[in-house]
Coordinates of N, CA and C in Angstrom, one line a residue:
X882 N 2.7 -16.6 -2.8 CA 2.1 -15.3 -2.8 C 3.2 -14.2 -2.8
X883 N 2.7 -13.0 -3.2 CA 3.6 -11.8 -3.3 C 3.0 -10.6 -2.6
X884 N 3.9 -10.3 -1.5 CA 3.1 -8.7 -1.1 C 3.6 -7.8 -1.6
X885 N 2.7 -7.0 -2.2 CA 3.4 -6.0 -3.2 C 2.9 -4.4 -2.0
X886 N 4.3 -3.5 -2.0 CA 4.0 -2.5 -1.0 C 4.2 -1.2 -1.7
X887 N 3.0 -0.3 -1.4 CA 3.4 1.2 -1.7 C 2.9 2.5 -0.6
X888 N 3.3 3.4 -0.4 CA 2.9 4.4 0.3 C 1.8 5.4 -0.2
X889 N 1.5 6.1 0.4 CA 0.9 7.5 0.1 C 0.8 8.7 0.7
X890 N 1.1 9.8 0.4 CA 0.8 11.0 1.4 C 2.7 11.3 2.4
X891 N 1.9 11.5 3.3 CA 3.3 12.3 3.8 C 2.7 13.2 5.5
X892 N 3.1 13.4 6.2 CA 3.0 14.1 7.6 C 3.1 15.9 7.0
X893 N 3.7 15.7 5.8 CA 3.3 17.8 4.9 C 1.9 17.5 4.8
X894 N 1.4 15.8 4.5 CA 0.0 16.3 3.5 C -0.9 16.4 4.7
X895 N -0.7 15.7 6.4 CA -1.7 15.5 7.0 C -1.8 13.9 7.5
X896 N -1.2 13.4 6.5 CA -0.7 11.4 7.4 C -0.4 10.9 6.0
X897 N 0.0 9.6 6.8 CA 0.8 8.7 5.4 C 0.6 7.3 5.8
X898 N 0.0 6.9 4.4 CA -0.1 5.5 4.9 C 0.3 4.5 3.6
X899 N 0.5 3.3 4.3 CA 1.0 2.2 3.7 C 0.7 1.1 3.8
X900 N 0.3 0.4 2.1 CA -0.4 -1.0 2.0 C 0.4 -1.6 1.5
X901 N 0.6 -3.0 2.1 CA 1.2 -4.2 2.1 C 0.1 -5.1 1.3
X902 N -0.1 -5.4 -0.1 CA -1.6 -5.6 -0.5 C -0.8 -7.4 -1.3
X903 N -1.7 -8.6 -0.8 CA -1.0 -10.0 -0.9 C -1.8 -10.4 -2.1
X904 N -1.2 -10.7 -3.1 CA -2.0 -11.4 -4.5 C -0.6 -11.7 -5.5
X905 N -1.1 -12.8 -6.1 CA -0.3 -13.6 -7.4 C 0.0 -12.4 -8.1
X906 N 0.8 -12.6 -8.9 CA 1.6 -12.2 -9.7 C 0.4 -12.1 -11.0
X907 N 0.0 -13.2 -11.0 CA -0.9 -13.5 -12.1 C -2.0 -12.4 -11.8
X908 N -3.2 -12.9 -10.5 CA -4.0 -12.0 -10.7 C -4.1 -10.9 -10.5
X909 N -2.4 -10.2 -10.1 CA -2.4 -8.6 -10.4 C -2.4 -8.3 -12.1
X910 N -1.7 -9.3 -12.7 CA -2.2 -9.0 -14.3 C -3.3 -9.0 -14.4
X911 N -4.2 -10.2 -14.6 CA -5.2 -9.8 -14.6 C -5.8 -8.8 -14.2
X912 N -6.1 -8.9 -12.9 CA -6.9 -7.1 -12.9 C -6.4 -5.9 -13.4
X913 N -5.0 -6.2 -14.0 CA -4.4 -4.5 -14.9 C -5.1 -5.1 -16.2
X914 N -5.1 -5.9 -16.6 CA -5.4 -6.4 -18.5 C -7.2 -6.2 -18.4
X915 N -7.9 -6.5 -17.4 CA -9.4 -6.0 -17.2 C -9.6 -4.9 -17.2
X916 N -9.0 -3.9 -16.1 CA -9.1 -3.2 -16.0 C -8.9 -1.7 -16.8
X917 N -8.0 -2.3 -17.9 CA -7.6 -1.2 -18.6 C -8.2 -1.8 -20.0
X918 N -8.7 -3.0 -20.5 CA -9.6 -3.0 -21.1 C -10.6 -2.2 -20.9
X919 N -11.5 -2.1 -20.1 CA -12.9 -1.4 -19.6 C -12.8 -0.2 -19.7
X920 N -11.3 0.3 -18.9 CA -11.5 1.8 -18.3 C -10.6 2.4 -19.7
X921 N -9.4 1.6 -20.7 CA -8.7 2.2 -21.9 C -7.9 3.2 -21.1
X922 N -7.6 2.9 -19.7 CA -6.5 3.7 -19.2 C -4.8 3.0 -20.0
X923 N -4.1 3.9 -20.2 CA -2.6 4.0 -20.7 C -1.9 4.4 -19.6
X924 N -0.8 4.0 -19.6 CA 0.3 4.8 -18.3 C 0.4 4.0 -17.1
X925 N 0.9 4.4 -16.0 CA 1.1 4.0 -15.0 C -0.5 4.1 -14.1
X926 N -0.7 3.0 -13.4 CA -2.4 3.2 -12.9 C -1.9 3.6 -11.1
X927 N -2.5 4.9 -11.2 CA -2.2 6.5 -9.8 C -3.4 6.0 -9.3
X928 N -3.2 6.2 -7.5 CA -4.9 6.4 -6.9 C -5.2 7.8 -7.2
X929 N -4.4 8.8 -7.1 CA -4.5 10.1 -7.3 C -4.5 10.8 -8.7
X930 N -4.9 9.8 -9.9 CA -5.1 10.1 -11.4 C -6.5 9.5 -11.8
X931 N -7.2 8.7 -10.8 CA -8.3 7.7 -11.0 C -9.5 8.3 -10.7
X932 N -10.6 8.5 -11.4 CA -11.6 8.8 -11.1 C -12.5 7.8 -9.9
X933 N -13.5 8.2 -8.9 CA -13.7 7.6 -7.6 C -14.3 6.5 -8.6
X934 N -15.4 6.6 -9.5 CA -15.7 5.6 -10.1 C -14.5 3.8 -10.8
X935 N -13.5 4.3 -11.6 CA -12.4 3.9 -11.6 C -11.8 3.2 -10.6
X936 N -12.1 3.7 -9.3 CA -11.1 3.5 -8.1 C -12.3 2.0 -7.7
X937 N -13.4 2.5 -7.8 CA -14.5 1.6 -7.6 C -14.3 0.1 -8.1
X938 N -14.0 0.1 -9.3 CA -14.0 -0.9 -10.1 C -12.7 -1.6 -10.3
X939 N -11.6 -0.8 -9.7 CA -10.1 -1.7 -9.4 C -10.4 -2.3 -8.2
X940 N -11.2 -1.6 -7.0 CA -11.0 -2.3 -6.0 C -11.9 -3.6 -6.0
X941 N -13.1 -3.3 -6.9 CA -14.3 -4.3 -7.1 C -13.3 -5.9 -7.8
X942 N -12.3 -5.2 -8.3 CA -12.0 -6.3 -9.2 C -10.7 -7.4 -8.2
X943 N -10.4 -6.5 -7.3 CA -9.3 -6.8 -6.8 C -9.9 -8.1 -5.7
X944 N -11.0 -7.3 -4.9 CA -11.5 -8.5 -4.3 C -12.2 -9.3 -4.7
X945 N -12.7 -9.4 -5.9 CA -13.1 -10.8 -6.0 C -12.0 -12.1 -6.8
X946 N -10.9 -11.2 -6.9 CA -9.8 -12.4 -7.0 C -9.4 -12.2 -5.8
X947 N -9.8 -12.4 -5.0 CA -9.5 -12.9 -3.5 C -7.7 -12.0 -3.0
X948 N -7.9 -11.1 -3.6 CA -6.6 -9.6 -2.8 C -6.9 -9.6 -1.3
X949 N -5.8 -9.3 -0.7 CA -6.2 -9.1 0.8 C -5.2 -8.0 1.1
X950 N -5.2 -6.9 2.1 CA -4.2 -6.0 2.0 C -4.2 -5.7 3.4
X951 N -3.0 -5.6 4.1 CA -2.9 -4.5 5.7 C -2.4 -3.2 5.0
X952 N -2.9 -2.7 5.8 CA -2.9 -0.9 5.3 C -2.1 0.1 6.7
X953 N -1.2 0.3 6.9 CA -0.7 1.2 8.0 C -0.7 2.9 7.7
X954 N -1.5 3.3 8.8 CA -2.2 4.6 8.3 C -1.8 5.6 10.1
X955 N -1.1 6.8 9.6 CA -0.7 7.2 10.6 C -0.8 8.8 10.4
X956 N -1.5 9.7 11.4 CA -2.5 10.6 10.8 C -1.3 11.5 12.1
X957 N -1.3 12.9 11.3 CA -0.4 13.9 11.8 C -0.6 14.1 13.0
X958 N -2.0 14.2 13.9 CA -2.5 15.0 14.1 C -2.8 14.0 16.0
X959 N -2.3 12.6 15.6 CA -2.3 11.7 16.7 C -1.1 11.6 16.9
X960 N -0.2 11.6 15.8 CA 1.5 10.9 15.9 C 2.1 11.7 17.1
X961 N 2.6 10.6 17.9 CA 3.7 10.8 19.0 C 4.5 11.4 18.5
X962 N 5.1 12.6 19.0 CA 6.3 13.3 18.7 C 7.5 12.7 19.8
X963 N 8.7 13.1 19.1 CA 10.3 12.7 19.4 C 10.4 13.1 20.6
X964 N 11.3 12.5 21.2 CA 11.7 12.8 22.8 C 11.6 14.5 22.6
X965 N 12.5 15.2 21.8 CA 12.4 16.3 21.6 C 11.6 17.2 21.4
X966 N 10.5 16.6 21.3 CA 9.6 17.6 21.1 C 8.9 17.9 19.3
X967 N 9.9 17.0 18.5 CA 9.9 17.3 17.0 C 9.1 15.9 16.5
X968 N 8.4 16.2 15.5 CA 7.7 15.2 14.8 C 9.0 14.5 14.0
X969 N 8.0 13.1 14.3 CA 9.3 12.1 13.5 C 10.1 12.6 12.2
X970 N 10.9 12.0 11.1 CA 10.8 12.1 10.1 C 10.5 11.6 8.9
X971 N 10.0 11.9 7.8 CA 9.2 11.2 6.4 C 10.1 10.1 6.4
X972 N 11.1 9.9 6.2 CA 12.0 8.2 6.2 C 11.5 7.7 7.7
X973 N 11.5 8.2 8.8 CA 11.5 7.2 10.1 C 9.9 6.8 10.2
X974 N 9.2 7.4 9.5 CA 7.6 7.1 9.7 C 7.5 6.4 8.2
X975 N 7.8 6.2 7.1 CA 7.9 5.3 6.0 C 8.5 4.1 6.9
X976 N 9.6 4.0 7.2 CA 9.6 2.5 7.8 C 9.2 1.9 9.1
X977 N 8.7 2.6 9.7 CA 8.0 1.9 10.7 C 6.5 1.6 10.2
X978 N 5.8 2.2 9.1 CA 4.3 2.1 8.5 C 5.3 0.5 7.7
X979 N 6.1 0.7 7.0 CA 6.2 -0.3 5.9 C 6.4 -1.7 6.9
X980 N 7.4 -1.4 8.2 CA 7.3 -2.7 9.3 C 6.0 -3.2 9.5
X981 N 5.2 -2.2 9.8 CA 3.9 -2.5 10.3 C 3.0 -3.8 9.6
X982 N 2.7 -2.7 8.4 CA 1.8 -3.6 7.4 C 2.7 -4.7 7.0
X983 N 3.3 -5.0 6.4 CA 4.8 -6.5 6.3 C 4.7 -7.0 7.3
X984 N 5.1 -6.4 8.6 CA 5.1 -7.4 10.0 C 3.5 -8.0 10.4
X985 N 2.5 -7.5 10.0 CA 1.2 -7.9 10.0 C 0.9 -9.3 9.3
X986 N 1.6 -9.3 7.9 CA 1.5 -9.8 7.2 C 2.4 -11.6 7.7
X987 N 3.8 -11.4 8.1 CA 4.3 -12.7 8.2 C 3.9 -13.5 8.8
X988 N 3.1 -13.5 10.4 CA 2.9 -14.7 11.1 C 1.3 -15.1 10.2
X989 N 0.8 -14.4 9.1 CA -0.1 -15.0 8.2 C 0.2 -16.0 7.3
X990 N 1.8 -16.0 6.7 CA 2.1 -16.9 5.5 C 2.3 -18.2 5.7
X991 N 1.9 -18.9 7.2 CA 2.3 -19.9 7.2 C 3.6 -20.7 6.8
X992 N 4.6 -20.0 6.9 CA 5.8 -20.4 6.5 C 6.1 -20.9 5.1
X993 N 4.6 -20.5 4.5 CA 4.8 -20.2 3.0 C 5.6 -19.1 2.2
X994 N 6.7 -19.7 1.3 CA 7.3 -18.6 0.6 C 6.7 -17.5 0.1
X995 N 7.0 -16.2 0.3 CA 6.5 -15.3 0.4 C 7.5 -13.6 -0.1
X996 N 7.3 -13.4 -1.2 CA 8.2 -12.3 -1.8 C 7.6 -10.9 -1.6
X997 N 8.5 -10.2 -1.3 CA 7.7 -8.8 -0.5 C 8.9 -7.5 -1.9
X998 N 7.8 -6.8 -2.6 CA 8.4 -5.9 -3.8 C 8.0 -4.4 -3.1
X999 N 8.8 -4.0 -2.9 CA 8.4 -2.7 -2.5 C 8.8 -1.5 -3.5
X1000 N 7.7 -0.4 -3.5 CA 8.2 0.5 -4.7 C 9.3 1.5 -4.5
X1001 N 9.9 1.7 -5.6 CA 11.7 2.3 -4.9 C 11.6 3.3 -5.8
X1002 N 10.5 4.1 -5.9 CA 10.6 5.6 -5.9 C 9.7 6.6 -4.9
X1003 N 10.4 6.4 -3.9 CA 9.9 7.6 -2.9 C 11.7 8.2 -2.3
X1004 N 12.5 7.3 -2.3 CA 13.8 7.5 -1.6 C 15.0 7.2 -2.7
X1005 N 15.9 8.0 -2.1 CA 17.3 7.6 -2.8 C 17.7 5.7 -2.8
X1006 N 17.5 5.4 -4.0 CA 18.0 4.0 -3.6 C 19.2 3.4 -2.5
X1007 N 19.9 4.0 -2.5 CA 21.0 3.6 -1.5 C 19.9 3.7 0.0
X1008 N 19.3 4.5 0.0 CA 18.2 4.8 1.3 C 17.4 3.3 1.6
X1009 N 16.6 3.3 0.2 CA 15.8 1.9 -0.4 C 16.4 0.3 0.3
X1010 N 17.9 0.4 -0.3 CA 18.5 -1.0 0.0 C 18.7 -1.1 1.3
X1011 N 18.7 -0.2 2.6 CA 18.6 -0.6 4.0 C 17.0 -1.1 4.1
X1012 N 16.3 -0.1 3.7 CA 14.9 -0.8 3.9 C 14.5 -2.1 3.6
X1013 N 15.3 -2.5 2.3 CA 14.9 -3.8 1.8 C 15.5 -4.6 2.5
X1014 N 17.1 -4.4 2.8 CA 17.9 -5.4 3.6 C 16.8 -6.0 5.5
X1015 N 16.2 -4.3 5.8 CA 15.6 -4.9 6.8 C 14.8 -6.0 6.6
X1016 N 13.5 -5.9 5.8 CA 12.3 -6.4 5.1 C 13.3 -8.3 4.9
X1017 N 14.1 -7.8 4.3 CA 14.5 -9.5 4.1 C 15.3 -10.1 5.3
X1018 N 15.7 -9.2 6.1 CA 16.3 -10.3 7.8 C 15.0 -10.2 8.2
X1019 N 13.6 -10.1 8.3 CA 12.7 -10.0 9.1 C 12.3 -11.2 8.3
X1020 N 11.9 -11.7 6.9 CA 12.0 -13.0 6.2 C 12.5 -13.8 6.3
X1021 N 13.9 -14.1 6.4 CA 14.7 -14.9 6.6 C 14.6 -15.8 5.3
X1022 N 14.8 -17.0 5.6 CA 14.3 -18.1 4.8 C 13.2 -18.6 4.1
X1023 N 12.2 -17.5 4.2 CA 10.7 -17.9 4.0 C 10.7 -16.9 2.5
X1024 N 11.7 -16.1 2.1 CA 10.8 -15.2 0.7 C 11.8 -14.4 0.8
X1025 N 12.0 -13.4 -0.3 CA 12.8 -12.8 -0.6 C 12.1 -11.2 -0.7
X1026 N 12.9 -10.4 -0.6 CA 12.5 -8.8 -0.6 C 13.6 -7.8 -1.5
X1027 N 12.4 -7.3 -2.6 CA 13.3 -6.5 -3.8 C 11.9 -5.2 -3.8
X1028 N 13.4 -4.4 -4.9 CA 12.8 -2.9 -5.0 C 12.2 -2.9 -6.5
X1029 N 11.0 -2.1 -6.5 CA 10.8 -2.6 -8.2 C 10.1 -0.9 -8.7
X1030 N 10.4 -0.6 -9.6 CA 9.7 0.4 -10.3 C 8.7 0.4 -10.0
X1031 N 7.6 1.3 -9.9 CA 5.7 1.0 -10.2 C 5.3 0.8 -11.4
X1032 N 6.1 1.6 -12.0 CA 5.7 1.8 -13.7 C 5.6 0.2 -14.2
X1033 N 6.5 -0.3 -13.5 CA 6.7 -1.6 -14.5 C 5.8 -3.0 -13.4
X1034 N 5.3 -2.6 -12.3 CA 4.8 -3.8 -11.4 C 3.4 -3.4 -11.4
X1035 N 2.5 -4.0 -11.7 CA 1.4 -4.6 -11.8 C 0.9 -4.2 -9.9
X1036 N 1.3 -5.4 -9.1 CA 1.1 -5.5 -8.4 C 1.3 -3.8 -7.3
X1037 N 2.5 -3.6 -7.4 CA 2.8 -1.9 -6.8 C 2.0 -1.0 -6.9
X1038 N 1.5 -0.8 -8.3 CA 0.0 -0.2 -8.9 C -1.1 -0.6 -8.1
X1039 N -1.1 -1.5 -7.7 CA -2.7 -2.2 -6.8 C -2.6 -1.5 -5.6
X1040 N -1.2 -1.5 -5.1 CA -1.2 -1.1 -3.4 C -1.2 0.2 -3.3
X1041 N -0.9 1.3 -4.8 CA -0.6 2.4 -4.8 C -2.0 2.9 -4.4
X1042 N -2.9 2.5 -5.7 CA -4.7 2.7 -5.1 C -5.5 2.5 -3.9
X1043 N -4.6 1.4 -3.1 CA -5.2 1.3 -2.1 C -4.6 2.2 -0.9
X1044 N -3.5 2.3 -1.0 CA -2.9 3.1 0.0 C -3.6 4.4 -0.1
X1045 N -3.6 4.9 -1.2 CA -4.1 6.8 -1.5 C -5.6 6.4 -1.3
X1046 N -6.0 5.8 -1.4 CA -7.9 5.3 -0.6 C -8.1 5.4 0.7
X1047 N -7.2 5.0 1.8 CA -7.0 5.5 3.0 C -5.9 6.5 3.2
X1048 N -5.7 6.9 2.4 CA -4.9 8.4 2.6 C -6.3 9.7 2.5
X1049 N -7.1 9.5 1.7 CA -8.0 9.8 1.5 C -8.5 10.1 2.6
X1050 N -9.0 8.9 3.3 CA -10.0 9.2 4.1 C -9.1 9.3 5.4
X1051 N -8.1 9.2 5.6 CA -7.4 10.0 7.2 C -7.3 11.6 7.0
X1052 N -7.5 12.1 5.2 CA -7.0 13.3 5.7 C -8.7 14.4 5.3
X1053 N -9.4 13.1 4.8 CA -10.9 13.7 4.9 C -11.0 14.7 3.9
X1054 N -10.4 14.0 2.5 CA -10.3 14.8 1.6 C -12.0 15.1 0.7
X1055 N -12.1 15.6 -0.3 CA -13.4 15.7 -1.1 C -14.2 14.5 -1.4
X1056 N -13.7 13.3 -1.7 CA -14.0 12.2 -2.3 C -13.9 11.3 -1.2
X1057 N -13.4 11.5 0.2 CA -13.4 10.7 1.5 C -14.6 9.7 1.6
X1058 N -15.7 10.8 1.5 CA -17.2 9.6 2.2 C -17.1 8.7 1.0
X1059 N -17.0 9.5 -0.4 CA -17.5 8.2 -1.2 C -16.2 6.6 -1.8
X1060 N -15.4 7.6 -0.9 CA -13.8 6.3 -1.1 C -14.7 5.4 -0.2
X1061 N -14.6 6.0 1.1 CA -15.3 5.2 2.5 C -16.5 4.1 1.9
X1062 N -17.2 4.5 1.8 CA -18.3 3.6 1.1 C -17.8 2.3 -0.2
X1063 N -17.0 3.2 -0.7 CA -16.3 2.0 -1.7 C -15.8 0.5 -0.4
X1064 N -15.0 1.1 0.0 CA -14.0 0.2 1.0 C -14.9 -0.3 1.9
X1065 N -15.7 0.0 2.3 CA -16.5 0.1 3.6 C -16.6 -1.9 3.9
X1066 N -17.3 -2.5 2.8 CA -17.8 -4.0 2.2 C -16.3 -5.2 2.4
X1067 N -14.9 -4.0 2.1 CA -13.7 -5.0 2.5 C -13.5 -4.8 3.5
X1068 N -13.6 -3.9 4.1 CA -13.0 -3.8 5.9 C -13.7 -4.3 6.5
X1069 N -14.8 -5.0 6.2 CA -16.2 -5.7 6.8 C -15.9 -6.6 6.8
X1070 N -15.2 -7.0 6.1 CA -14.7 -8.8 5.2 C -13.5 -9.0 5.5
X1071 N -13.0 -7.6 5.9 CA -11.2 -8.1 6.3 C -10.1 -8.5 5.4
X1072 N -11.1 -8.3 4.1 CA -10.1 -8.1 3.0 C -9.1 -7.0 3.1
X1073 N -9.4 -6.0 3.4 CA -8.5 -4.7 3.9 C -8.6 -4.6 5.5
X1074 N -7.2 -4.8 6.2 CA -7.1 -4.4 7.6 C -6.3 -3.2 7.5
X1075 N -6.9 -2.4 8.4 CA -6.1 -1.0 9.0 C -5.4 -1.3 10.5
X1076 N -3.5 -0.8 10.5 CA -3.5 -1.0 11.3 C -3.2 0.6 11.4
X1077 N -3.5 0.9 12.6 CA -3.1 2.5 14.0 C -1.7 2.9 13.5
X1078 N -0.9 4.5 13.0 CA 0.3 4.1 13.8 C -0.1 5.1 14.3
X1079 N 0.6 5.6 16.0 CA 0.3 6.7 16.5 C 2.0 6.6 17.1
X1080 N 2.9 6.1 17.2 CA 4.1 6.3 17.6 C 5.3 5.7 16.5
X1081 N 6.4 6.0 16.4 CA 7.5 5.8 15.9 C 9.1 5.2 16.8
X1082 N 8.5 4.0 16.7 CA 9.5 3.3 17.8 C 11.3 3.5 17.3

């Protein structure tokens, strides 16, 4: 299995969250080759370019190839601030959300090999390669951890939509109730777990 990871949002926009979302290689193609048959989308596939309907029907498709995703979702407005007095920063709350949902994920793989792609455009790559180096000593021997474009990952694209779906609804945007409702059937099923973050260790 592959956990393919992306963020969303930011502590400017109101919280930021990040999905760690586990599926084959394969049936993240598939659901891009479906899905862009049906919908005749071109480009890179945005939760923030997708119509809710759209959003409906990637997620429809995602769980019934059996996707499963931890989602770490950490809202401005709860976050523990710094000894100082100052709210974390956008890198120190990206990687404690990306620990989160990953660290949720390992004691699941059964010491099955297990490759973790995370998307490496939000930071300077040289920023990126500490992140990854962490992501892979927290693996060890069990799977490997690389940075991958979105444009070009299938799988990246999956977690991008799901991440900005609960970005959505922490920041209680226009389309919140009816994302909610979409999601509502996985988080019931546990196909999608949320974890809290309210501090930055």
């Amino acid at each position: 299995m592959t956990i393919y990871c992306d963020e969303s949002g930011g502590l400017n926009a109101g919280a930021m969250t990040f999905a760690a979302v586990m599926l084959t290689p394969e049936a993240a193609a598939d659901i891009h080759k479906r899905f862009r048959g049906v919908t005749g989308l071109r480009g890179e596939l945005k939760g923030s370019r997708i119509s809710v309907v759209e959003r409906a029907y990637l997620l429809e498709l995602f769980d019934r190839a059996g996707g499963r995703a931890w989602v770490a979702v950490a809202e401005r407005d709860t976050l523990a601030k710094n000894a100082d007095g100052t709210m974390p920063s956008d890198l120190a709350l990206y990687g404690a959300l990306l620990n989160s949902a990953v660290g949720h994920w390992l004691p699941e793989t059964g010491g099955v090999c297990t490759d973790v792609v995370i998307d490496d455009g939000r930071y300077d790559p040289k920023i990126l390669s500490h992140v990854r180096a962490e992501i892979q000593a927290g693996l060890g021997q069990w799977g490997r951890a690389s940075l991958a474009d979105s444009k070009r990952s299938d799988g990246v694209q999956i977690a991008d939509v799901i991440a900005n779906s609960l970005f959505n609804i922490a920041v209680k945007s226009p389309r919140a109730a009816r994302i909610e409702r979409i999601i509502e059937p996985m988080l019931a099923s546990k196909a999608i777990r949320v974890a809290e973050q309210t501090r930055v260790p």
